[in-house]
Short mmCIF file of C-alpha atoms in Angstrom, two decimals:
data_model
loop_
_atom_site.label_atom_id
_atom_site.label_comp_id
_atom_site.label_asym_id
_atom_site.label_seq_id
_atom_site.Cartn_x
_atom_site.Cartn_y
_atom_site.Cartn_z
CA MET A 300 17.00 23.92 12.49
CA THR A 301 19.31 26.79 13.74
CA GLN A 302 22.33 27.45 12.09
CA LEU A 303 24.38 26.84 15.40
CA ALA A 304 22.39 23.56 15.72
CA GLN A 305 23.54 22.56 12.15
CA ASP A 306 27.18 23.68 12.93
CA THR A 307 27.08 21.51 16.11
CA LEU A 308 25.80 18.38 14.33
CA ALA A 309 28.01 18.75 11.28
CA LYS A 310 30.82 18.28 13.69
CA ILE A 311 29.35 14.62 14.76
CA PRO A 312 31.44 12.11 13.00
CA ALA A 313 29.11 9.89 10.56
CA ARG A 314 28.73 6.39 9.95
CA ALA A 315 29.02 6.14 6.27
CA ALA A 316 27.36 3.84 3.50
CA ASP A 317 26.66 4.44 -0.33
CA VAL A 318 23.02 4.66 0.39
CA ILE A 319 21.11 4.95 3.52
CA VAL A 320 17.57 3.63 3.72
CA VAL A 321 14.94 4.73 6.01
CA GLY A 322 12.34 2.16 6.92
CA ALA A 323 12.85 -1.72 7.36
CA GLY A 324 9.53 -2.55 5.74
CA VAL A 325 9.60 -5.01 2.66
CA SER A 326 10.34 -2.13 0.12
CA GLY A 327 13.26 -1.03 2.33
CA LEU A 328 14.79 -4.29 3.12
CA TYR A 329 14.35 -5.03 -0.72
CA ALA A 330 16.10 -1.95 -1.80
CA ALA A 331 18.93 -3.05 0.66
CA TYR A 332 19.01 -6.49 -0.58
CA LYS A 333 19.42 -5.54 -4.33
CA LEU A 334 21.89 -2.71 -3.45
CA GLN A 335 24.10 -5.37 -1.65
CA GLN A 336 23.94 -7.89 -4.35
CA SER A 337 25.27 -5.16 -6.75
CA GLY A 338 28.13 -4.30 -4.47
CA ILE A 339 26.75 -1.15 -3.26
CA SER A 340 27.35 -0.58 0.70
CA CYS A 341 24.03 0.57 2.40
CA ILE A 342 22.57 1.06 5.92
CA VAL A 343 18.82 0.60 6.90
CA LEU A 344 17.56 2.67 9.61
CA GLU A 345 14.34 1.48 11.32
CA ALA A 346 12.31 3.58 14.11
CA SER A 347 10.72 0.38 15.60
CA GLY A 348 12.41 -2.56 17.29
CA ARG A 349 11.39 -4.82 14.46
CA VAL A 350 11.68 -5.32 10.65
CA GLY A 351 8.57 -5.90 8.55
CA GLY A 352 6.53 -2.89 8.69
CA PRO A 353 2.62 -2.60 8.44
CA THR A 354 1.56 -6.22 7.75
CA SER A 355 -0.47 -6.34 4.28
CA THR A 356 -3.97 -7.23 4.49
CA SER A 357 -3.61 -9.43 1.31
CA ASN A 358 -1.64 -12.43 1.00
CA HIS A 359 -2.82 -13.52 -2.51
CA PHE A 360 -0.94 -12.45 -5.64
CA ASN A 361 -0.65 -13.02 -9.36
CA SER A 362 2.56 -13.94 -10.70
CA GLU A 363 2.36 -11.69 -13.90
CA LYS A 364 1.22 -8.55 -11.91
CA HIS A 365 3.55 -9.19 -8.97
CA PRO A 366 6.73 -10.58 -10.50
CA ARG A 367 9.22 -9.21 -7.69
CA THR A 368 6.98 -10.62 -4.93
CA HIS A 369 6.80 -13.99 -7.02
CA ALA A 370 10.49 -14.11 -7.40
CA LEU A 371 11.19 -13.33 -3.81
CA ALA A 372 8.57 -15.96 -2.60
CA THR A 373 10.06 -18.56 -4.95
CA GLU A 374 13.78 -17.79 -3.93
CA PHE A 375 12.74 -17.86 -0.20
CA SER A 376 10.55 -21.17 -0.50
CA LEU A 377 7.59 -19.14 0.59
CA LEU A 378 4.87 -20.17 -2.02
CA ASN A 379 1.63 -21.56 -1.21
CA GLU A 380 -1.25 -22.33 -3.40
CA SER A 381 -3.93 -19.46 -3.60
CA ARG A 382 -7.28 -20.08 -2.09
CA PRO A 383 -10.26 -19.41 -4.39
CA ARG A 384 -12.48 -16.52 -3.86
CA GLN A 385 -16.00 -16.78 -4.42
CA GLY A 386 -19.08 -14.93 -3.38
CA LYS A 387 -20.01 -10.98 -2.90
CA THR A 388 -18.44 -7.60 -2.71
CA VAL A 389 -20.73 -5.08 -0.66
CA LEU A 390 -20.44 -1.79 -1.40
CA GLU A 391 -22.85 0.97 0.28
CA GLY A 392 -25.54 2.50 -2.07
CA PHE A 393 -25.21 -0.57 -4.50
CA GLU A 394 -26.64 -4.12 -4.40
CA PRO A 395 -24.39 -7.01 -3.60
CA PHE A 396 -22.16 -7.77 -6.83
CA GLU A 397 -19.86 -10.65 -7.61
CA HIS A 398 -16.29 -9.78 -6.22
CA HIS A 399 -14.70 -9.84 -9.67
CA GLU A 400 -17.07 -7.54 -11.26
CA GLN A 401 -18.16 -3.98 -11.20
CA PRO A 402 -21.34 -3.31 -9.27
CA ALA A 403 -24.72 -2.96 -11.52
CA LEU A 404 -24.98 0.49 -13.31
CA ASP A 405 -27.55 2.15 -15.25
CA ALA A 406 -26.76 3.49 -18.73
CA LYS A 407 -25.78 6.89 -17.72
CA ASP A 408 -23.45 5.88 -15.12
CA ALA A 409 -22.01 3.04 -17.34
CA ALA A 410 -21.17 5.65 -19.96
CA SER A 411 -19.68 7.91 -17.26
CA LEU A 412 -17.36 5.01 -15.97
CA CYS A 413 -16.33 4.19 -19.61
CA GLN A 414 -15.34 7.88 -20.03
CA VAL A 415 -13.56 8.39 -16.77
CA GLN A 416 -11.62 5.14 -17.36
CA GLN A 417 -10.75 6.42 -21.16
CA GLY A 418 -9.78 9.74 -19.56
CA ILE A 419 -7.24 8.10 -17.26
CA LEU A 420 -6.05 5.87 -19.81
CA ASP A 421 -5.60 8.68 -22.14
CA THR A 422 -3.62 10.72 -19.36
CA LEU A 423 -1.20 7.53 -18.91
CA SER A 424 -0.36 6.65 -22.26
CA ARG A 425 -0.08 10.33 -23.67
CA ARG A 426 1.46 11.66 -20.46
CA LEU A 427 -1.00 14.52 -20.58
CA LYS A 428 -0.81 17.17 -17.80
CA VAL A 429 -4.33 17.80 -17.10
CA PHE A 430 -3.97 18.38 -13.46
CA HIS A 431 -1.89 20.32 -10.88
CA ALA A 432 0.15 19.26 -7.98
CA GLU A 433 -2.87 19.96 -5.46
CA MET A 434 -5.64 18.06 -7.33
CA THR A 435 -7.38 15.33 -5.68
CA VAL A 436 -8.67 11.99 -7.40
CA GLN A 437 -12.07 13.18 -6.60
CA GLU A 438 -11.36 16.61 -8.72
CA LEU A 439 -9.59 14.43 -11.27
CA VAL A 440 -12.38 11.95 -11.93
CA SER A 441 -15.11 15.00 -11.69
CA LEU A 442 -13.09 16.67 -14.31
CA TYR A 443 -13.44 13.51 -16.63
CA GLY A 444 -17.25 13.88 -16.11
CA ALA A 445 -17.91 11.46 -13.23
CA THR A 446 -21.50 11.00 -11.88
CA SER A 447 -21.98 10.79 -8.14
CA THR A 448 -22.24 6.94 -8.69
CA VAL A 449 -18.96 6.71 -10.44
CA GLU A 450 -17.58 9.44 -7.81
CA LYS A 451 -18.49 6.57 -5.26
CA LEU A 452 -16.25 3.91 -7.39
CA ALA A 453 -13.44 6.06 -7.48
CA ASN A 454 -13.78 6.48 -3.79
CA MET A 455 -13.62 2.61 -3.43
CA TRP A 456 -10.74 2.63 -5.50
CA THR A 457 -8.60 4.87 -3.62
CA ARG A 458 -9.97 3.43 -0.04
CA THR A 459 -8.89 -0.20 -1.15
CA VAL A 460 -5.37 1.04 -2.55
CA PHE A 461 -4.54 3.50 -0.10
CA GLY A 462 -7.02 3.04 2.89
CA LEU A 463 -7.96 6.76 2.02
CA SER A 464 -10.68 8.38 0.36
CA SER A 465 -10.78 9.96 -3.01
CA HIS A 466 -10.61 13.63 -1.60
CA ASN A 467 -7.61 12.72 0.46
CA VAL A 468 -5.38 11.22 -2.46
CA SER A 469 -3.41 13.27 -5.02
CA ALA A 470 -4.13 12.71 -8.72
CA SER A 471 -0.63 12.50 -9.21
CA GLN A 472 0.10 9.62 -6.64
CA PHE A 473 -2.94 7.70 -8.18
CA LEU A 474 -1.82 7.88 -11.73
CA SER A 475 1.53 7.07 -10.64
CA HIS A 476 0.41 3.98 -9.09
CA CYS A 477 -1.82 3.29 -11.89
CA ALA A 478 1.31 3.44 -14.19
CA SER A 479 3.52 1.12 -11.89
CA CYS A 480 0.80 -1.35 -11.74
CA GLY A 481 0.45 -1.42 -15.57
CA GLY A 482 -2.41 0.78 -16.07
CA LEU A 483 -5.94 1.46 -14.70
CA LEU A 484 -7.63 -1.62 -15.79
CA THR A 485 -4.69 -3.80 -14.16
CA LEU A 486 -5.26 -1.78 -11.10
CA LEU A 487 -8.96 -2.60 -11.05
CA ASN A 488 -8.06 -6.16 -11.43
CA ASN A 489 -5.83 -6.06 -8.48
CA ILE A 490 -8.59 -4.49 -6.52
CA ASN A 491 -10.95 -7.25 -7.27
CA GLY A 492 -8.29 -10.02 -6.72
CA CYS A 493 -8.82 -11.25 -10.29
CA GLY A 494 -6.09 -13.82 -11.56
CA ASP A 495 -4.48 -14.44 -8.01
CA ASP A 496 -2.54 -17.56 -8.85
CA PHE A 497 -0.29 -17.97 -5.54
CA ALA A 498 -0.34 -16.98 -1.62
CA ILE A 499 2.07 -16.36 0.97
CA SER A 500 0.86 -16.61 4.41
CA GLU A 501 1.81 -13.75 6.47
CA SER A 502 3.36 -12.44 3.38
CA SER A 503 5.00 -9.01 4.62
CA GLN A 504 6.44 -10.53 7.80
CA ARG A 505 7.84 -13.53 6.16
CA ILE A 506 9.28 -11.90 3.16
CA ALA A 507 10.78 -9.19 5.42
CA ALA A 508 12.33 -11.81 7.73
CA ALA A 509 13.87 -13.62 4.73
CA LEU A 510 15.32 -10.42 3.48
CA ALA A 511 16.64 -9.46 6.81
CA GLN A 512 18.38 -12.96 7.05
CA ARG A 513 20.49 -12.22 3.69
CA LEU A 514 21.74 -8.81 4.52
CA SER A 515 25.16 -8.17 5.58
CA PRO A 516 25.63 -8.13 9.51
CA GLY A 517 25.05 -4.65 10.99
CA THR A 518 23.20 -3.31 8.09
CA ILE A 519 20.05 -2.93 10.10
CA GLN A 520 19.95 -0.35 12.70
CA LEU A 521 16.75 -0.69 14.94
CA HIS A 522 15.43 2.13 17.28
CA GLN A 523 16.74 4.65 15.10
CA THR A 524 14.13 7.21 14.30
CA VAL A 525 15.08 9.81 11.67
CA THR A 526 14.69 13.37 12.51
CA HIS A 527 16.49 15.47 9.96
CA VAL A 528 17.90 14.46 6.14
CA GLU A 529 20.16 17.09 4.71
CA ARG A 530 22.22 17.61 1.43
CA ALA A 531 25.53 18.73 2.91
CA SER A 532 27.90 19.40 0.05
CA GLY A 533 28.10 18.09 -3.15
CA THR A 534 26.70 14.60 -3.54
CA THR A 535 27.07 14.24 0.40
CA CYS A 536 23.84 13.54 2.55
CA ARG A 537 23.68 13.39 6.35
CA ILE A 538 20.97 11.87 8.28
CA TYR A 539 20.35 12.48 12.10
CA THR A 540 18.41 10.25 14.44
CA GLU A 541 16.66 10.89 17.90
CA THR A 542 19.84 8.93 19.51
CA GLY A 543 22.08 11.73 18.41
CA ASP A 544 23.74 9.39 15.81
CA VAL A 545 24.74 10.47 12.20
CA PHE A 546 24.71 8.71 9.25
CA GLY A 547 26.28 9.71 5.71
CA GLY A 548 25.75 8.53 2.09
CA SER A 549 25.55 9.77 -1.32
CA LYS A 550 21.80 8.77 -1.48
CA VAL A 551 18.96 8.62 0.85
CA ALA A 552 15.89 6.26 0.06
CA LEU A 553 12.83 6.62 2.00
CA ALA A 554 11.02 3.26 2.09
CA GLY A 555 7.56 4.47 2.87
CA SER A 556 4.97 7.04 2.03
CA LEU A 557 5.87 10.51 3.25
CA PRO A 558 2.80 10.89 5.63
CA MET A 559 4.72 8.38 7.50
CA TYR A 560 7.74 10.77 8.14
CA GLY A 561 5.34 13.89 9.29
CA ALA A 562 7.96 14.89 11.84
CA LEU A 563 10.84 14.50 9.36
CA GLN A 564 12.78 17.68 8.51
CA VAL A 565 14.36 17.76 4.86
CA THR A 566 16.84 20.23 3.84
CA PRO A 567 16.55 21.47 1.06
CA PRO A 568 12.46 21.41 1.00
CA ILE A 569 11.04 18.74 -1.04
CA ALA A 570 9.22 19.06 -4.61
CA MET A 571 5.67 20.23 -4.41
CA ALA A 572 3.93 17.21 -5.30
CA ALA A 573 5.59 15.43 -2.73
CA GLU A 574 4.97 18.14 -0.32
CA TRP A 575 1.44 17.83 -0.91
CA GLU A 576 1.80 14.22 0.46
CA ALA A 577 3.61 15.35 3.48
CA MET A 578 0.97 17.95 4.57
CA ARG A 579 -1.70 15.39 4.49
CA ASP A 580 -2.43 14.53 7.96
CA GLU A 581 -5.03 11.68 7.69
CA GLN A 582 -3.41 8.31 7.46
CA GLY A 583 -4.78 5.20 5.67
CA PHE A 584 -6.05 2.30 7.53
CA SER A 585 -7.73 -1.18 6.61
CA THR A 586 -7.95 -4.32 8.55
CA SER A 587 -8.71 -8.15 7.42
CA VAL A 588 -11.07 -10.10 9.34
CA ASP A 589 -11.81 -13.95 9.01
CA VAL A 590 -14.76 -15.41 10.91
CA VAL A 591 -14.51 -19.20 10.80
CA PHE A 592 -17.71 -21.42 11.25
CA ASP A 593 -18.10 -25.60 11.87
CA HIS A 594 -21.25 -25.44 9.45
CA PRO A 595 -22.13 -24.11 6.02
CA TRP A 596 -23.42 -20.55 5.80
CA SER A 597 -25.09 -18.32 2.99
CA SER A 598 -22.83 -15.39 1.90
CA ALA A 599 -26.11 -14.11 0.18
CA GLN A 600 -27.56 -13.87 3.65
CA VAL A 601 -24.49 -12.09 5.04
CA ALA A 602 -24.38 -9.63 2.11
CA GLN A 603 -27.96 -8.82 2.86
CA GLY A 604 -27.27 -8.05 6.44
CA VAL A 605 -24.73 -5.67 5.56
CA GLY A 606 -26.21 -4.05 3.04
CA ARG A 607 -29.13 -2.96 5.33
CA GLY A 608 -26.54 -1.72 7.75
CA GLY A 609 -26.85 -4.30 10.44
CA GLY A 610 -24.72 -6.32 12.77
CA LEU A 611 -21.26 -6.27 11.12
CA VAL A 612 -19.94 -2.92 10.64
CA PRO A 613 -21.73 0.37 11.08
CA SER A 614 -22.68 2.68 8.23
CA PRO A 615 -21.02 3.92 6.07
CA SER A 616 -19.10 0.82 5.15
CA ILE A 617 -17.21 -0.74 2.53
CA LEU A 618 -16.44 -4.43 2.53
CA ALA A 619 -14.50 -6.68 -0.27
CA PRO A 620 -14.46 -9.22 -0.77
CA LEU A 621 -16.98 -11.79 0.88
CA PHE A 622 -16.08 -15.50 0.14
CA ASN A 623 -16.76 -19.01 0.84
CA SER A 624 -14.05 -21.32 1.30
CA ALA A 625 -12.84 -24.34 2.81
CA ALA A 626 -9.44 -24.63 4.37
CA ASN A 627 -7.98 -27.97 5.03
CA LYS A 628 -6.26 -27.66 8.62
CA GLY A 629 -4.58 -30.96 10.12
CA ASP A 630 -4.57 -34.28 9.45
CA PRO A 631 -6.95 -35.96 9.31
CA PRO A 632 -8.63 -32.94 7.41
CA GLN A 633 -10.80 -30.72 9.54
CA TRP A 634 -13.01 -28.40 7.21
CA ARG A 635 -14.03 -25.06 7.96
CA PHE A 636 -16.10 -22.60 6.39
CA SER A 637 -15.06 -18.95 6.63
CA PHE A 638 -16.17 -15.28 6.39
CA GLY A 639 -13.62 -12.88 5.22
CA ALA A 640 -14.22 -9.27 4.84
CA THR A 641 -11.90 -5.98 4.56
CA PHE A 642 -12.78 -3.18 6.68
CA ILE A 643 -11.44 0.02 4.78
CA THR A 644 -10.59 3.45 6.17
CA GLU A 645 -12.57 4.77 9.33
CA PRO A 646 -14.76 1.36 9.80
CA GLY A 647 -11.25 -0.48 9.89
CA ARG A 648 -10.48 1.67 12.82
#
């Protein structure tokens, strides 16, 4: 932005609040909700015409690992009983394995996996700085002695969590996510869906709608695409949008990953670790599919079909989890057998 443009924008009166939140997804709305509960004024700017952001592909949670989600679901009366998961997970290059377990590994790969997990645990517990800002997860696990098989598993971790391959996720982002989840083992349990004890149907949208209803009138500003965030003078920030509106606040919260704001200009420039994320041009992607049958079927047969690359998704592919479940829909009960699968990264497109 030229100096002349900056001077012109600086003359536009700003709508002010203590905090400007960019993004009306669940995290942005939750931040605004907590701020207003604390007596702090805020404005939420959302580029689209609705709240909620991208819908989560998982509606199943664990109350100990997701205490905020559980608290919100309880407060807003959104709790449902979790659907039990059974069956197989299919990962290309491995035989089908139980969804709550790791695939069968030989002695060399098992030792390598333990070594990688211990290395990551040591890094988290001792706050060791064994990586640089540009290091990827693929490079990190390789540093810890990962075999090609364990590298495939690490790729599954990042694809499941971020919708991105391990060579396109920074080590710092992955370790930060592990720390926020309570450690690597907790993250892996979350991936496998172990211990889920409650569910929320259409979780992201229902929580977002409930949060939006509890914000002060006028808090959410839809169709406001932020183009420029600028620290003006002292503790003042100015936020400019495509519509020509200007918002001012002492703090700005970007409620989403930086790749979502590829065209966003930030002055002064952001830190190196965050800049690595901003420069990444590949977006994560996943989609969840449920196929409903009126008669029983064998998940083993489906898993074998996927394992040889037939029918359900072209190779290369990752599917997780496959499960057999019966859902009671209506009165009298009408039982249905379902096949659920998550297509992650490119197959999901």
